Short mmCIF file of C-alpha atoms in Angstrom, two decimals:
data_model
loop_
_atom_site.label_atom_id
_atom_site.label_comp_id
_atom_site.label_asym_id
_atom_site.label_seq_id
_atom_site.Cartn_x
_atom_site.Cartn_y
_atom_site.Cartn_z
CA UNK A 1 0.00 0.00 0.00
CA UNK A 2 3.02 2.39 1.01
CA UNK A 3 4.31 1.42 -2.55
CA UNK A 4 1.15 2.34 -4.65
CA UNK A 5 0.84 5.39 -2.68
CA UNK A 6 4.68 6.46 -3.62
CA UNK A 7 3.83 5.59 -7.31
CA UNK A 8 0.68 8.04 -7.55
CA UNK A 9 1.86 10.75 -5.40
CA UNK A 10 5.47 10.74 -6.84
CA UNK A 11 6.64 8.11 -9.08
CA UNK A 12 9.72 10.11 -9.99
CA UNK A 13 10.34 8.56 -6.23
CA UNK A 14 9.58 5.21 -6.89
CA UNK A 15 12.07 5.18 -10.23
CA UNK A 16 14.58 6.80 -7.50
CA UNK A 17 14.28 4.12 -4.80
CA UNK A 18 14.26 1.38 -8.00
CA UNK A 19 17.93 3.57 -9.11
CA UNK A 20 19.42 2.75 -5.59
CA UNK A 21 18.53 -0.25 -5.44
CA UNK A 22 20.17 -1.66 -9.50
CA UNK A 23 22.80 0.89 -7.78
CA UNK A 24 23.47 -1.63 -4.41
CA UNK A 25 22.98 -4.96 -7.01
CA UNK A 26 25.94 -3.26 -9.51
CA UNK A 27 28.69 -2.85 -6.75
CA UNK A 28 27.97 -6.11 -5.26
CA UNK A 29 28.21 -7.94 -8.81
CA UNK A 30 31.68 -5.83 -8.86
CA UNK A 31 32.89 -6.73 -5.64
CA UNK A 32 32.46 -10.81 -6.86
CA UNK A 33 33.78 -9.68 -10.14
CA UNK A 34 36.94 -8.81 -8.32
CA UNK A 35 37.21 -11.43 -6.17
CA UNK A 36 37.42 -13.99 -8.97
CA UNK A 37 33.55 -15.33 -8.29
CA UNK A 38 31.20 -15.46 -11.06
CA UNK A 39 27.80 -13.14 -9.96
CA UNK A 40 24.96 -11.36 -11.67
CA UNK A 41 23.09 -8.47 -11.26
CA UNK A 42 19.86 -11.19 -10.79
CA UNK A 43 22.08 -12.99 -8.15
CA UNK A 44 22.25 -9.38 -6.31
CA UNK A 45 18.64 -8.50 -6.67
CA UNK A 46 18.24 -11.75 -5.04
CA UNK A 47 19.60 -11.88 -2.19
CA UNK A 48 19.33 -8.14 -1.44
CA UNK A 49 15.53 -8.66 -1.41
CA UNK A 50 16.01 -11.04 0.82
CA UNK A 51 15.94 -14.37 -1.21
CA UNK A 52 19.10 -15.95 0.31
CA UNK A 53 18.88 -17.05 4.26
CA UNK A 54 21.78 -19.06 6.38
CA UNK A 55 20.64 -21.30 8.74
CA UNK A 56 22.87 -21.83 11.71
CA UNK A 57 22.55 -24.15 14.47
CA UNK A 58 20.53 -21.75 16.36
CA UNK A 59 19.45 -18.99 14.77
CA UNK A 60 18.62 -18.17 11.08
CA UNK A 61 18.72 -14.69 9.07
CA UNK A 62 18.53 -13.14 5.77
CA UNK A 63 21.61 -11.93 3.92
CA UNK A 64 23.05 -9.78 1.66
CA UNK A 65 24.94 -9.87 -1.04
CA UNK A 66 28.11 -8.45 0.39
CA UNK A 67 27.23 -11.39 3.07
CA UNK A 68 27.46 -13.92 0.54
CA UNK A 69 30.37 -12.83 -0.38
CA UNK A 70 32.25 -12.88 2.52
CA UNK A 71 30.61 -16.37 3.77
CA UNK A 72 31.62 -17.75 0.50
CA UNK A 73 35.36 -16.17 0.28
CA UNK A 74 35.82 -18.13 3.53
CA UNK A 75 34.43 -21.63 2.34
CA UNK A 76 31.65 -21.40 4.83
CA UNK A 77 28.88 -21.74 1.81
CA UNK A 78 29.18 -22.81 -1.59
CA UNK A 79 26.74 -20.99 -5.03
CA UNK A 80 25.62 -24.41 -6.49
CA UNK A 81 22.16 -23.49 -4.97
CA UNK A 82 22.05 -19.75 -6.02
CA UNK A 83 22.01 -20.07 -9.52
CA UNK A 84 20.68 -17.82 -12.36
CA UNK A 85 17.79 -20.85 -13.65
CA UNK A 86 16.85 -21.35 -9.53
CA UNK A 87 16.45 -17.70 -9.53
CA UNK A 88 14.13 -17.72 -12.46
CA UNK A 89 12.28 -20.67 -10.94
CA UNK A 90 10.84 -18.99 -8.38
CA UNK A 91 10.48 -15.29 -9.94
CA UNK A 92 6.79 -14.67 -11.31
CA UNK A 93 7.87 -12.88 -14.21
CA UNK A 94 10.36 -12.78 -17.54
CA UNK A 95 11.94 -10.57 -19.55
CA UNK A 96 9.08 -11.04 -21.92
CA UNK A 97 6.28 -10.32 -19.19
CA UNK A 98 8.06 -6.92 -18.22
CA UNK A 99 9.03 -5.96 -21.86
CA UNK A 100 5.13 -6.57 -22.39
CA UNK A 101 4.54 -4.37 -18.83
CA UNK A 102 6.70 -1.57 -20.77
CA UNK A 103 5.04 -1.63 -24.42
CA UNK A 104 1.35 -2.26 -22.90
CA UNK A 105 2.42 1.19 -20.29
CA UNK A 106 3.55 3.07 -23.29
CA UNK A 107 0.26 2.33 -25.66
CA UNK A 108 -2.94 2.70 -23.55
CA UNK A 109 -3.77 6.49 -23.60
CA UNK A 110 -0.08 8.68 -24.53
CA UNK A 111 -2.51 12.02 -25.57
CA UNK A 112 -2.65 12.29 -22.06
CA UNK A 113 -0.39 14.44 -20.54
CA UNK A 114 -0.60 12.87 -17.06
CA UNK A 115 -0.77 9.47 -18.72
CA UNK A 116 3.05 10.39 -20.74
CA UNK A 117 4.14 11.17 -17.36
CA UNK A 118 3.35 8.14 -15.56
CA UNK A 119 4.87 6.19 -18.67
CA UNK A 120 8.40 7.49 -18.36
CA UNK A 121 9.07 6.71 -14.78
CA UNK A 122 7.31 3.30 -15.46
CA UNK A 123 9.41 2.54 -17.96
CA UNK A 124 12.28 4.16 -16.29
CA UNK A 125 11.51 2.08 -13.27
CA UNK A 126 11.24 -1.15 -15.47
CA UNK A 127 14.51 -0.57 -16.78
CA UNK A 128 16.10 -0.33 -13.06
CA UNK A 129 14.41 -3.33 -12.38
CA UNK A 130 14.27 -5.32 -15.53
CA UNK A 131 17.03 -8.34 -13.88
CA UNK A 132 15.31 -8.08 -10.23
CA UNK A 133 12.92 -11.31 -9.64
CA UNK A 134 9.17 -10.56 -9.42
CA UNK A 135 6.86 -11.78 -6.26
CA UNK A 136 9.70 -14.11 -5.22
CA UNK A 137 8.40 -15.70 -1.72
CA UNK A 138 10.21 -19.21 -0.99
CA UNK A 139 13.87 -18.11 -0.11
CA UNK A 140 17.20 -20.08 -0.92
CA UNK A 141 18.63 -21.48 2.64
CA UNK A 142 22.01 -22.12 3.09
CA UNK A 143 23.15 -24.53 6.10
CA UNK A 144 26.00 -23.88 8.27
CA UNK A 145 26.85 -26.18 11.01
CA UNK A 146 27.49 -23.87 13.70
CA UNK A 147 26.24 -21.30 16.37
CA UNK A 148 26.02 -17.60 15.68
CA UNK A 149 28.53 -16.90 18.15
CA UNK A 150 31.04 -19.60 16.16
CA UNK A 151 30.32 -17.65 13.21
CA UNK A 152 31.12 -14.36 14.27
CA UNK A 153 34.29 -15.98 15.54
CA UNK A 154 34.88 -17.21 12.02
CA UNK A 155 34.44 -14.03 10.04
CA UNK A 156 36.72 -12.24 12.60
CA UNK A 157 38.87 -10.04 12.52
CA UNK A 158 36.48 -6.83 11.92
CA UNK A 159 34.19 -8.35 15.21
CA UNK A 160 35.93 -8.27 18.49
CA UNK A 161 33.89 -9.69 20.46
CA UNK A 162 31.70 -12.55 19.17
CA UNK A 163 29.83 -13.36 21.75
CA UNK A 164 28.45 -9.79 22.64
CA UNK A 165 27.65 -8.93 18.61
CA UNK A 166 25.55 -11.99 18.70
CA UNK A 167 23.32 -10.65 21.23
CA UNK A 168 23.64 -6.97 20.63
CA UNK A 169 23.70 -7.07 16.69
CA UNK A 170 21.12 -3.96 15.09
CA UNK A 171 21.10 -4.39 11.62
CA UNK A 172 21.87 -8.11 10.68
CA UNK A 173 24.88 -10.68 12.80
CA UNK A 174 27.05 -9.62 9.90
CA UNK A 175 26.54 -6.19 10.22
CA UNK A 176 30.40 -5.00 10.07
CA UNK A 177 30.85 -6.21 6.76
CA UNK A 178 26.83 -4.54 5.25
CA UNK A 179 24.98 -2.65 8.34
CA UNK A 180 22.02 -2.10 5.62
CA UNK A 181 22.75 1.52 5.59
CA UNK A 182 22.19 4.41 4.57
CA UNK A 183 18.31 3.56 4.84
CA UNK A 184 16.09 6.18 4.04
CA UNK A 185 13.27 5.55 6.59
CA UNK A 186 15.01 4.97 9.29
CA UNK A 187 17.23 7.95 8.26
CA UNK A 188 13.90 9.94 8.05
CA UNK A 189 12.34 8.12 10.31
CA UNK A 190 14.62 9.63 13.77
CA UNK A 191 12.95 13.09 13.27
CA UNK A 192 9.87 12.35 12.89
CA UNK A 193 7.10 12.15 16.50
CA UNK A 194 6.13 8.71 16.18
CA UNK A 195 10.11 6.96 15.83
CA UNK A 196 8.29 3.14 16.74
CA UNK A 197 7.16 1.97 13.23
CA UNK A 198 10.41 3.07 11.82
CA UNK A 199 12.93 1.41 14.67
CA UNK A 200 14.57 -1.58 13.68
CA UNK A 201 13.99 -4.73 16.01
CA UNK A 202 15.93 -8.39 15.75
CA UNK A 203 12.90 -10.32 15.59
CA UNK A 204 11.68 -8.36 12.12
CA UNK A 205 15.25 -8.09 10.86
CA UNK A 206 15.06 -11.88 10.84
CA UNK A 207 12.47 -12.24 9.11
CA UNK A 208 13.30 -9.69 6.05
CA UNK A 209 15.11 -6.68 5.22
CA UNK A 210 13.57 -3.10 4.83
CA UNK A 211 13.23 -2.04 0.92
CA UNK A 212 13.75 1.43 1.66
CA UNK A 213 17.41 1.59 1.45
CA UNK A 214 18.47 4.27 -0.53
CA UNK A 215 22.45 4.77 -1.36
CA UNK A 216 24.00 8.17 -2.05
CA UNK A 217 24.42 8.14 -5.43
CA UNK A 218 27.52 10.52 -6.27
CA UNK A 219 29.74 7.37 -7.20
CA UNK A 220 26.98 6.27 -9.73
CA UNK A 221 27.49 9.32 -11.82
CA UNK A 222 25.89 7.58 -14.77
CA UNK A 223 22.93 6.58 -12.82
CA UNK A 224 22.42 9.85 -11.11
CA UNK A 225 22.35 11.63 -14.37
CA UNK A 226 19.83 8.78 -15.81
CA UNK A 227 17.64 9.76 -12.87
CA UNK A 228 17.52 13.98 -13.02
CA UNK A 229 17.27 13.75 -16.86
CA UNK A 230 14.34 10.92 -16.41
CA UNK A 231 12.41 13.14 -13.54
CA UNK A 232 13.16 16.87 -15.07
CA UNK A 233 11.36 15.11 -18.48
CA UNK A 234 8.54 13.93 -15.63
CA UNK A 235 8.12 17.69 -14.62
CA UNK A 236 8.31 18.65 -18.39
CA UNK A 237 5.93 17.04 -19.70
CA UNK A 238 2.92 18.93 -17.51
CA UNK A 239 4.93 22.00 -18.54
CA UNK A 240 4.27 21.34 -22.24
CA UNK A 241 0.68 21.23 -21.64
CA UNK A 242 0.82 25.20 -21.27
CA UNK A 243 -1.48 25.85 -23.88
CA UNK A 244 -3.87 22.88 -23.17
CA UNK A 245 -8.11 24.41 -22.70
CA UNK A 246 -9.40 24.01 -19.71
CA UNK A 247 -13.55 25.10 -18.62
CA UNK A 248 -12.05 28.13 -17.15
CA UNK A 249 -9.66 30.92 -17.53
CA UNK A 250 -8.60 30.15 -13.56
CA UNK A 251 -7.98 26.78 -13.97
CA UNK A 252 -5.55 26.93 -16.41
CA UNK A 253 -3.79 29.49 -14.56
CA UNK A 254 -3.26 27.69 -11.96
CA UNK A 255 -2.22 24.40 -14.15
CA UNK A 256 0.46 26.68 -15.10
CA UNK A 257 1.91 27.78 -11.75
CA UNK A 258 1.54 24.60 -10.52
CA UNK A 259 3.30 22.69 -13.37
CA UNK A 260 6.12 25.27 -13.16
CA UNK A 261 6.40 25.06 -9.18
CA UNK A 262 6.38 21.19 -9.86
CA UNK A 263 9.35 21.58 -12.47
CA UNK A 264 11.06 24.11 -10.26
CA UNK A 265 10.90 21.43 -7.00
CA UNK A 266 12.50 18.87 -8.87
CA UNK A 267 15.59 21.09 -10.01
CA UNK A 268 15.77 22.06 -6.50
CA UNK A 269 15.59 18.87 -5.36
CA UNK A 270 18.67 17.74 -7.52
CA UNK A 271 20.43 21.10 -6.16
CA UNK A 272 19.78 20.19 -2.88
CA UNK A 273 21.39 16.60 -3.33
CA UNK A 274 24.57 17.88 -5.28
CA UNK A 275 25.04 20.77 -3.08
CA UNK A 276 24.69 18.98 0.07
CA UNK A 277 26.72 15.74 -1.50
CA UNK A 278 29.79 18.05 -2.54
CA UNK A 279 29.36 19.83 1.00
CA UNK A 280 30.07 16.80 2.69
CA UNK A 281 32.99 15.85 0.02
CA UNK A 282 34.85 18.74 0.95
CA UNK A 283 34.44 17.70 4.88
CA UNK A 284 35.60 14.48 3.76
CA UNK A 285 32.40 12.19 5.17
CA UNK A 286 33.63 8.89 4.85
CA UNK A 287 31.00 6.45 3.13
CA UNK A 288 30.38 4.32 5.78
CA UNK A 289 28.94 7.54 8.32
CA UNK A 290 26.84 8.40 5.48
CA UNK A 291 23.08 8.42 6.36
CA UNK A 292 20.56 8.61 3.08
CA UNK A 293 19.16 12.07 4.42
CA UNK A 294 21.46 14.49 6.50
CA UNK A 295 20.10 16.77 8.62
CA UNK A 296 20.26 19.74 6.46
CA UNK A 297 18.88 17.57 3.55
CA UNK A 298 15.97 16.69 5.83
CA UNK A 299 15.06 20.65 6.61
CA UNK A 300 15.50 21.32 2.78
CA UNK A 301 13.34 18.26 1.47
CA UNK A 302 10.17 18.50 3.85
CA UNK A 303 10.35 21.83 2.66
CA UNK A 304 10.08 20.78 -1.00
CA UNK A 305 7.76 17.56 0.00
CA UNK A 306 4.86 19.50 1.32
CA UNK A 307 4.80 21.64 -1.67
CA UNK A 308 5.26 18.86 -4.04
CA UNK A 309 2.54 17.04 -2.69
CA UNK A 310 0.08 19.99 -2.42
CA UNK A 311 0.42 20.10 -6.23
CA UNK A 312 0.46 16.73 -6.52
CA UNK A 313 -2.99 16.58 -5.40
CA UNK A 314 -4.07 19.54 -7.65
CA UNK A 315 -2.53 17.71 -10.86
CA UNK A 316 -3.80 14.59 -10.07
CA UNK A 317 -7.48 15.56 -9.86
CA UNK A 318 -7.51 18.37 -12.43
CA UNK A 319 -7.57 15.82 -14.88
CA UNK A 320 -10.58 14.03 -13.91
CA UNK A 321 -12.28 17.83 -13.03
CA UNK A 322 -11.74 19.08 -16.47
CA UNK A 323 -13.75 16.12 -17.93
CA UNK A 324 -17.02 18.66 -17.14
CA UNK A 325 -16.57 20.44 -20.36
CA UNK A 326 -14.08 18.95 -23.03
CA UNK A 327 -12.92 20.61 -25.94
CA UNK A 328 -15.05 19.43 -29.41
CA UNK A 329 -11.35 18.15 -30.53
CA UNK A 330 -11.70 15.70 -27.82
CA UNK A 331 -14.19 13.73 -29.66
CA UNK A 332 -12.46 13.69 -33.11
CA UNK A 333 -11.43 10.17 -34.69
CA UNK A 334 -8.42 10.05 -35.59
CA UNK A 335 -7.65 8.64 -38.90
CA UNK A 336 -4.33 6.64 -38.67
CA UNK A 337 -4.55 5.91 -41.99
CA UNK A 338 -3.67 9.50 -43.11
CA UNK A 339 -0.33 8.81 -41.80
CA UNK A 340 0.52 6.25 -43.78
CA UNK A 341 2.64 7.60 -47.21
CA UNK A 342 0.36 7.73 -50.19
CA UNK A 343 1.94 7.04 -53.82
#
């Protein structure tokens, strides 16, 4: 539900949180790459979704990628049962059924200017998401025949103290080697009145991980610049409708403020992240005391939140408002034909 909401409200958000997520899956495919361990960006989606569990002797927990790699470096777990086709076994969709999810998005109605919106973040998001298993819900286990206090004395020499980490552990038992962070609900989540339904607790990290994790993204330059151009082009397209009739003079005054406020918020938004991002390079911030949202970034972006939404909410229902009193042009056939060269 907290999903579907993000998608209508801001789906610009949605194709963000899908970017951070092919951004985690591409440096832990790199990080096998260089250890001499063959890995795919599937394999990553995987088990950083939570598909891959170890099973100890007396406990049992979810892990990452960067997990996997470390249990497997020291010969505590072998790959034979994370392959590629096991993947695909238990995924719910193929390449074909999301290339049909794209083509089927981009024909149903694109003379509709919130409809061409929606379509390039869907695709967008697609894209991010096109080697990430669908409505996977049996996990892979892998046994290991010890305690979780033997393990942490295994995968040493980054945990001191074995026995305490296995009690006092936040994130996930292997937490010095991926704590899960930055995470951008929790990040959020410690300023906000009501902290319990975004504290982390052992007994639900068990279980799965949170899918809100959301990586700075000034080492993905590529991505990063995928994901402005893609949302600027989401704010653009309601600017193009400028000239669009509406029943009343008013409302299509106000269309146009609030389609350029709405273009305007995303540019900040993208100033705020490079500002504060090159801030924090100059004070040196190493990555791993890196939080998704800093403080200043969490001033600046409720800021630009509660005006995005506001508009939000007059875009979305314009739409449906102006259906009172359509333009005769509304109504015309088109004749496909015509555009067919004639000899």
């Amino acid at each position: 539900m907290r999903w579907a909401i993000i998608a209508l409200f801001g789906p610009e958000w949605l194709l963000g949180m899908a970017g951070a997520q092919w951004s985690i899956a591409r440096r832990a495919k790199q990080q096998f790459q260089d250890g001499g361990i063959q890995w795919t960006m599937r394999q990553s989606f995987f088990a950083d979704m939570g598909g891959v569990r170890v099973k100890l002797d007396d406990d049992e927990f979810p892990v990452t990628s960067k997990h996997v790699f470390v249990l497997v470096k020291l010969g505590l777990i072998k790959l034979d049962s994370i392959t590629p086709a096991a993947i695909a076994d238990r995924s719910k969709a193929d390449g074909i059924a999301k290339l049909f999810t794209i083509v089927q998005t981009g024909c149903i109605t694109t003379l509709e200017l919130s409809t061409i919106a929606f379509v390039v973040c869907t695709i967008g998001t697609n894209i991010m998401w096109w080697t990430k298993p669908k409505d996977v819900f049996v996990p892979i286990v892998l046994k290991i025949d010890c305690t979780l206090e033997g393990l942490l004395a295994i995968v040493g020499p980054r945990i001191l103290d074995p026995q305490s980490e296995a009690i006092n552990w936040k994130w996930s038992p292997l937490e010095k080697f991926d704590d899960l962070r930055p995470n951008f609900l929790v990040d959020v989540g410690q300023y906000l009145p009501r902290k319990s339904s975004f504290e982390l607790s052992q007994p639900a990290q068990k279980i799965r991980f949170r899918n809100d994790r959301l990586p700075p993204l000034e080492r993905d330059w590529l991505l990063g610049h995928f994901l402005s151009v893609l949302s600027l082009f989401f704010g653009a397209v309601y600017v193009s409708g400028w000239n669009i009739s509406f029943p009343t003079r008013i409302e299509q005054i106000v269309w146009r403020i609030c389609t350029l406020m709405l273009f305007s918020l995303v540019v900040a938004f993208w100033a705020v992240d490079a500002g504060v991002e090159l801030h924090e390079r100059k004070k040196k911030v190493s990555g791993d005391k890196k939080v998704a949202v800093t403080p200043t970034k969490m001033v600046l972006y409720a800021v630009i939140m509660i005006v995005y939404v506001t508009i939000r909410l007059y875009i979305l229902i314009e739409p449906f408002v102006c259906l009172r009193s359509l333009p005769r042009t509304a109504f015309a056939t088109v004749q496909w034909s015509s555009f067919i060269p004639h000899f």
